[in-house]
Short mmCIF file of C-alpha atoms in Angstrom, two decimals:
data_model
loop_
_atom_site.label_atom_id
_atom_site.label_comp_id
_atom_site.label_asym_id
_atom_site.label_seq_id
_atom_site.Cartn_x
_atom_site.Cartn_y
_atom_site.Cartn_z
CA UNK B 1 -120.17 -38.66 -46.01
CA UNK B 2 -117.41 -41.75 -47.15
CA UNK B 3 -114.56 -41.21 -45.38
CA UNK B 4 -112.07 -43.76 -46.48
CA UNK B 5 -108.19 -43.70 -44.86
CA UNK B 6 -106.53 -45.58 -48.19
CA UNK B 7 -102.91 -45.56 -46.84
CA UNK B 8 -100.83 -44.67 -44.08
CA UNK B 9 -97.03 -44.80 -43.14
CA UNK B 10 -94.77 -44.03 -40.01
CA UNK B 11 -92.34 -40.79 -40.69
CA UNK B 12 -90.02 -39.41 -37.79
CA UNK B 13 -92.48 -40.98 -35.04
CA UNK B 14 -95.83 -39.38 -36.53
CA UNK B 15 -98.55 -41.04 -39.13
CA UNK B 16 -98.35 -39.82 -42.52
CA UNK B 17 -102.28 -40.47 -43.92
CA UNK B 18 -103.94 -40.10 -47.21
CA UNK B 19 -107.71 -40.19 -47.57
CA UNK B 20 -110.63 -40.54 -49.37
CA UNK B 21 -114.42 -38.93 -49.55
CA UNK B 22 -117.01 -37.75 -51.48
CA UNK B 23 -117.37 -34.41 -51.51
CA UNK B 24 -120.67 -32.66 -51.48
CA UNK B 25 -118.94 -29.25 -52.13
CA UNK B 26 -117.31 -30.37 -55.41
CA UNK B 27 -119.62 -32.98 -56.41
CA UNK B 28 -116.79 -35.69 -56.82
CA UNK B 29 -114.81 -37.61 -54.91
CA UNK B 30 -111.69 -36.18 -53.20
CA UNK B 31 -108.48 -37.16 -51.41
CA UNK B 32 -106.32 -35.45 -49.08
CA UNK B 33 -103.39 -36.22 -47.21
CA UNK B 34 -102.83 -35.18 -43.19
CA UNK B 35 -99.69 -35.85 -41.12
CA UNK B 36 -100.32 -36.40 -37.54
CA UNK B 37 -97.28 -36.13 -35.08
CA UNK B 38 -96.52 -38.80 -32.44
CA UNK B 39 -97.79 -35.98 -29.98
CA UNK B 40 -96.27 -38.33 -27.29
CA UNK B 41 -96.86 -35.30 -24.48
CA UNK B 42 -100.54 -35.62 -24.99
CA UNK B 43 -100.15 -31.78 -25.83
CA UNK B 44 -103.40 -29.34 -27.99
CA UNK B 45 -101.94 -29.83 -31.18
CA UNK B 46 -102.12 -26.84 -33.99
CA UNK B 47 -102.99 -27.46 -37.82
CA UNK B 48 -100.76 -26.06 -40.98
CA UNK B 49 -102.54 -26.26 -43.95
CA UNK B 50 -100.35 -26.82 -47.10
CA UNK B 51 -102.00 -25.41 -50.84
CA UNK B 52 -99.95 -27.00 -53.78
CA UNK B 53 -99.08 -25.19 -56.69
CA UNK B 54 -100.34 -25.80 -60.87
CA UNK B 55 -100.51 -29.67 -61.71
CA UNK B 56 -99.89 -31.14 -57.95
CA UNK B 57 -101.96 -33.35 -55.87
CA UNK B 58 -101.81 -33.98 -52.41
CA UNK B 59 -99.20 -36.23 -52.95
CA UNK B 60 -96.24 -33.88 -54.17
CA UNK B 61 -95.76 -31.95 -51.14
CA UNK B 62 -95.95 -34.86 -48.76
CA UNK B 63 -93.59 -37.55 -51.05
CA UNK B 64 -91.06 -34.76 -51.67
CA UNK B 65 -90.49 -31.94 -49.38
CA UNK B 66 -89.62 -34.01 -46.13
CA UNK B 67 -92.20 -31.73 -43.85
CA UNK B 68 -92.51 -34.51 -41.61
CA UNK B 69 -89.45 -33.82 -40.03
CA UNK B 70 -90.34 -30.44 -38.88
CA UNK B 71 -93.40 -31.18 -38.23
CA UNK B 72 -93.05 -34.12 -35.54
CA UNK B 73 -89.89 -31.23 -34.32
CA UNK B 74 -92.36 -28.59 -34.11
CA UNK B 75 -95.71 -31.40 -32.81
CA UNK B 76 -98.03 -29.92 -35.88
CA UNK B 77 -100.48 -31.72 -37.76
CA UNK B 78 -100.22 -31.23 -41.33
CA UNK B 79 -103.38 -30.83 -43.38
CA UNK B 80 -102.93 -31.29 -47.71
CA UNK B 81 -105.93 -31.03 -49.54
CA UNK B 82 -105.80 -31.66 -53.73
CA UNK B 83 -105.51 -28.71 -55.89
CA UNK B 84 -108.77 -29.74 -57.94
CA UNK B 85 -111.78 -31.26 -58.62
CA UNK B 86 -111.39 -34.45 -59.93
CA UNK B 87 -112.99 -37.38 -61.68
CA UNK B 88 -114.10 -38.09 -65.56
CA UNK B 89 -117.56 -36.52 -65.28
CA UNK B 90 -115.91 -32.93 -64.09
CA UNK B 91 -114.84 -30.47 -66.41
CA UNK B 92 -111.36 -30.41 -67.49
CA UNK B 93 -109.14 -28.47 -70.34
CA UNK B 94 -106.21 -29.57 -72.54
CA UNK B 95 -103.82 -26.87 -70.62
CA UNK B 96 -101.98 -27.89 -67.97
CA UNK B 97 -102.54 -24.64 -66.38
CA UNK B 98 -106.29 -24.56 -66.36
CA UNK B 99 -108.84 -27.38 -65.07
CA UNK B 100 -108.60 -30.69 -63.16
CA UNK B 101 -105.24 -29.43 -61.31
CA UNK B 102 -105.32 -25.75 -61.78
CA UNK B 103 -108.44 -24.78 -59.66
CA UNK B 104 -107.23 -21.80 -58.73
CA UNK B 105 -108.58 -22.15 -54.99
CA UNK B 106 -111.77 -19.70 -56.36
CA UNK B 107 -115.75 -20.24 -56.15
CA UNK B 108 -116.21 -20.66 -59.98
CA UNK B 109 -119.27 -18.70 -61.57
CA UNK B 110 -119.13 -19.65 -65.12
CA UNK B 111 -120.57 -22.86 -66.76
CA UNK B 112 -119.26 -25.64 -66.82
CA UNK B 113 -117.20 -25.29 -64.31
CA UNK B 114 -119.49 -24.18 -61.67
CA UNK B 115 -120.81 -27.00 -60.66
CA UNK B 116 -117.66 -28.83 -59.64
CA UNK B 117 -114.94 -25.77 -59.03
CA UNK B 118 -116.00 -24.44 -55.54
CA UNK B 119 -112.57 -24.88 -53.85
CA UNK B 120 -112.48 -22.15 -51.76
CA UNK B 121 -115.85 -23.12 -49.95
CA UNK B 122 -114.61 -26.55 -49.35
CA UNK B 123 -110.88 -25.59 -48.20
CA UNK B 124 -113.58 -23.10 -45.56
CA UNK B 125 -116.63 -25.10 -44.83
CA UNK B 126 -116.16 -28.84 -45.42
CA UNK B 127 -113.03 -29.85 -44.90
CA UNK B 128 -112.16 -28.42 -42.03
CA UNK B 129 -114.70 -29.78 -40.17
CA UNK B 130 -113.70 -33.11 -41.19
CA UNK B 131 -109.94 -32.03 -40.09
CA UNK B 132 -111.07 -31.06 -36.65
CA UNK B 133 -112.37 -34.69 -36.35
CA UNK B 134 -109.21 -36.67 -37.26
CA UNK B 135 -106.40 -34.54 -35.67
CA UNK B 136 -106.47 -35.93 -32.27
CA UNK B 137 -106.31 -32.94 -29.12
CA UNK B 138 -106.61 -30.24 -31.90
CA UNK B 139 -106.25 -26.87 -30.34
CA UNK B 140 -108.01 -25.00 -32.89
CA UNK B 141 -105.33 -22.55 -34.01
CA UNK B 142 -104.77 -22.84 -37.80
CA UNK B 143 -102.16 -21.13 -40.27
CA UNK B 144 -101.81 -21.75 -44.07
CA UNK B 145 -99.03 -21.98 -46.49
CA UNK B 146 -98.54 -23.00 -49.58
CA UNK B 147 -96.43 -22.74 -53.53
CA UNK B 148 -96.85 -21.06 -56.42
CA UNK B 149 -100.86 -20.91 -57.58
CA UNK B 150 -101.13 -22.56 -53.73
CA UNK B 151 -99.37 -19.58 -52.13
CA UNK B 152 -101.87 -17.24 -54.09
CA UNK B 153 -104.37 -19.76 -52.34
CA UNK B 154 -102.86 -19.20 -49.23
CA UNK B 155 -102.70 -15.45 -49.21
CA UNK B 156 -106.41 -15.64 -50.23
CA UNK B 157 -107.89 -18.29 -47.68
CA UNK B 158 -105.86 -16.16 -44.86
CA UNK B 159 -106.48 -12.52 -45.54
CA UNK B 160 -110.31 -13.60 -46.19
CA UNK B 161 -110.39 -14.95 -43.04
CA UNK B 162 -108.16 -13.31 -40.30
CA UNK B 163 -110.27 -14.55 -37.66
CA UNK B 164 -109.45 -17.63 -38.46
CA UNK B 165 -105.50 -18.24 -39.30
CA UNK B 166 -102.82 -16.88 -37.23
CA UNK B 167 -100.39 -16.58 -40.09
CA UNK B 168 -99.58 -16.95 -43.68
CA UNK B 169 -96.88 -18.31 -45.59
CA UNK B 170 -95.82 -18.71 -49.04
CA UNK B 171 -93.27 -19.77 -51.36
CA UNK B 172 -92.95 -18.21 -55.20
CA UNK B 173 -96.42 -16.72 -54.92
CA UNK B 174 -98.91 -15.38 -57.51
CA UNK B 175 -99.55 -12.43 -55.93
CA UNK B 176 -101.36 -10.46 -58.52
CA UNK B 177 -103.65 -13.20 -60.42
CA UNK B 178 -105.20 -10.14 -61.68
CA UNK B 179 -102.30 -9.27 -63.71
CA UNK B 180 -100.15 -12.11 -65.05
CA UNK B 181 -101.36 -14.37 -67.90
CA UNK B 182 -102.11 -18.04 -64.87
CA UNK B 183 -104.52 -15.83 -63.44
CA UNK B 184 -105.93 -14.22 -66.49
CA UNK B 185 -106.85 -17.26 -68.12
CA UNK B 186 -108.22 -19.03 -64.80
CA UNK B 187 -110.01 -15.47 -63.52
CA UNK B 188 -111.63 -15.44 -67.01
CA UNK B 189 -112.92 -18.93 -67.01
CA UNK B 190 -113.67 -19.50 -63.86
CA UNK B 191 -114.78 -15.81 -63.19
CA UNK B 192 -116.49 -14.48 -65.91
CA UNK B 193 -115.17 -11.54 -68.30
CA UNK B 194 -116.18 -8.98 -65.81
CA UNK B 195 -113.14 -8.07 -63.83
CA UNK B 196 -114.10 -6.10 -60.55
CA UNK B 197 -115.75 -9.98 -59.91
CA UNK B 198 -112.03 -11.07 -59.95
CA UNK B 199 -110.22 -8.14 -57.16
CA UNK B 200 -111.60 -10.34 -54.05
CA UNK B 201 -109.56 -13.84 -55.71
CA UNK B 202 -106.82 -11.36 -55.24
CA UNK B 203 -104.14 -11.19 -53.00
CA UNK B 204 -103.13 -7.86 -54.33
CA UNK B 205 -106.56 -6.29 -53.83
CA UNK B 206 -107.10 -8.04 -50.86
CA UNK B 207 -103.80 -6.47 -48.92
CA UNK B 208 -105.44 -2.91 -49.44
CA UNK B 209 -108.04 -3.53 -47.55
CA UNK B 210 -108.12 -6.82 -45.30
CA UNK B 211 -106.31 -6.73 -41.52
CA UNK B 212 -103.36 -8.64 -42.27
CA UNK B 213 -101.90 -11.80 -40.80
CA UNK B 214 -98.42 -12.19 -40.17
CA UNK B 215 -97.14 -13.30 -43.42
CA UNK B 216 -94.07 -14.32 -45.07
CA UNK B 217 -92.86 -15.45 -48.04
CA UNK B 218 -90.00 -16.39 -50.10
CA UNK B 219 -89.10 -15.85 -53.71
CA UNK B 220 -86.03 -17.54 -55.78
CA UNK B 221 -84.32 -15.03 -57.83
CA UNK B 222 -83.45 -17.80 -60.78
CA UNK B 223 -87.47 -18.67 -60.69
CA UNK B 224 -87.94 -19.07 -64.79
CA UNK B 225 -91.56 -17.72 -63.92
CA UNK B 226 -91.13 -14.60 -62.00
CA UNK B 227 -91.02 -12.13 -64.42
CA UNK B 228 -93.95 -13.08 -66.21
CA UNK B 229 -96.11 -14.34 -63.64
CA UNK B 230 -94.71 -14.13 -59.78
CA UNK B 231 -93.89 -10.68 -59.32
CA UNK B 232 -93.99 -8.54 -55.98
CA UNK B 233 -94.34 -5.09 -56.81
CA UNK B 234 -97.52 -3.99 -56.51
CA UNK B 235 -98.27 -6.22 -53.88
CA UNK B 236 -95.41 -4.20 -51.80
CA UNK B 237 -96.69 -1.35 -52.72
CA UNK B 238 -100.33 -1.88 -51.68
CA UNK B 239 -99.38 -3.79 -48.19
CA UNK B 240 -97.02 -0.73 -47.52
CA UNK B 241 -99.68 1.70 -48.28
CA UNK B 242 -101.99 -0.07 -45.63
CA UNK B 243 -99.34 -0.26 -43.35
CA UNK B 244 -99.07 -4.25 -43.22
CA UNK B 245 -96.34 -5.89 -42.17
CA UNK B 246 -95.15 -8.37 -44.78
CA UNK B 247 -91.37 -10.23 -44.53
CA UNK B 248 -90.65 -10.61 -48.04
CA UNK B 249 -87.35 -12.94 -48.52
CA UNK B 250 -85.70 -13.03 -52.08
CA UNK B 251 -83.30 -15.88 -52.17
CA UNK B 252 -80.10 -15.54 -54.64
CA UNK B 253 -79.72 -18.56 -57.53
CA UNK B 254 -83.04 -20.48 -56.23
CA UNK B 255 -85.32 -21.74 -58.83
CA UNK B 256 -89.14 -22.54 -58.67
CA UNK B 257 -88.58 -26.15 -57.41
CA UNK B 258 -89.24 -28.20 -54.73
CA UNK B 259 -84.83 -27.91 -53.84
CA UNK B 260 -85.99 -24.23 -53.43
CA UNK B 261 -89.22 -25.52 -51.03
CA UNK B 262 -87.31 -27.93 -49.03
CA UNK B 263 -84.06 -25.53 -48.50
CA UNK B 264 -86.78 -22.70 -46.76
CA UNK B 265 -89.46 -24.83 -45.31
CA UNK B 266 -87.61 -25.38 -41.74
CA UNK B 267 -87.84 -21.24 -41.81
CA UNK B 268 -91.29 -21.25 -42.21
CA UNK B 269 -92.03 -23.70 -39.72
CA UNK B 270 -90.79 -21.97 -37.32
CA UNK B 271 -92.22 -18.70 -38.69
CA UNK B 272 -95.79 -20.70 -37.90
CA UNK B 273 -95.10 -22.28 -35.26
CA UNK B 274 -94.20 -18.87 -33.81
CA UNK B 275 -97.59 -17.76 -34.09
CA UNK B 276 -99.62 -21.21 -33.31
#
């Protein structure tokens, strides 16, 4: 594997980094972006990963939230994978909410996408083993959070794998892909018609049945896309039902933006941080 480190800048003591590879998951090549702290203790250091939301790269979250901060505060390295295959010879679509930065975070089934859309097993197999190798005294402990179609990744990637994350965060989630016309459209392309294939991409489903993390999330009550796509109910109503423990915040007058993200995102840290 190429593993190329294109840039890198000092913020609040630590190394902001962006990379690039070829990825033998997707069958393209990838970037990412990881923030390690200055770490000047020579402490085990824990890993947050961050999933971006519909039309982001790795770049969005790390040029305009201000993590950085909180993160050198808190001594966490910062892991920020793309949303997306990329690259002219992988399959894209004229909708902004559907191909080359709306992967959805699934294993795609259907042609053509198939080939090229297998974001969950490389957010689970490959890239984490390449993050273990560049955050320096890693101390294995991991939790995930993320925005929008990334905080449906998040919930996904941590209640799949409760062995491995210690906690889950999200901002303005799609909880109920299932449900909501984002998750429709990508379920059906990506999925196939058939829709029992779809219940394990979803958060919803997942809550009945899968141990849960701590989690927490936050919702803005001026969002111009919860009603039609971000809503809680059933979610609620399923984690109750199985007795999980979710901390669900809804935040008067905040909007779907990344004001909203950057207002919360100390809250969360330490929501992590409590758990790492």
């Amino acid at each position: 594997m190429t593993l190329t480190l294109v840039e890198t800048a000092i913020a609040f003591g630590g190394e902001q980094r962006k990379y690039r590879h070829d990825s033998a998951v997707l069958q393209c090549e990838m970037t990412f972006s990881l923030y390690l702290p200055s770490n000047q203790a020579g402490k085990k250091i824990p890993l947050i990963w961050w999933l971006s939301g519909l039309t982001c790269t790795d770049d969005n979250f790390s040029q305009k939230s201000g993590f950085q901060r909180l993160a050198d505060h808190y001594q966490v390295a910062v892991m920020i994978p793309d949303t997306s295959p990329r690259g002219k010879d992988v399959p894209d679509d004229e909708g902004w909410d559907l191909g080359q930065g709306a992967g959805f975070y699934v294993n795609a089934t259907q042609a053509p996408w198939s080939t090229n859309y297998q974001m969950y097993d490389y957010l689970t197999e490959e890239l984490p083993a390449i993050a273990a190798q560049l955050v320096p005294n890693f101390s294995g402990k991991e939790s995930v959070m993320g925005h929008s179609m990334g905080g449906h990744g998040a919930l996904v990637l941590g209640l799949r794998n409760p062995a491995r994350f210690n906690a889950i965060s999200a901002f303005a989630p799609i909880l109920n892909p299932m449900q909501v016309p984002w998750g429709v459209k990508a379920f059906t392309t990506y999925l196939g018609a058939d829709t029992n294939a779809w219940k394990s991409w979803d958060a919803t489903e997942l809550i009945k049945e899968t141990t849960s993390l701590p989690i927490l999330i936050t919702q803005g009550s001026k969002d111009g896309f919860y009603e039609k796509q971000l809503k809680e109910t059933t979610f609620l109503k399923n984690a109750e039902e199985a007795r999980n423990n979710i901390q669900y915040q809804m935040k008067e007058g905040y909007d779907h933006s990344y004001f909203f993200i950057s207002t919360f995102l100390e809250e969360h840290f330490a929501f992590h941080l409590s758990h790492l």
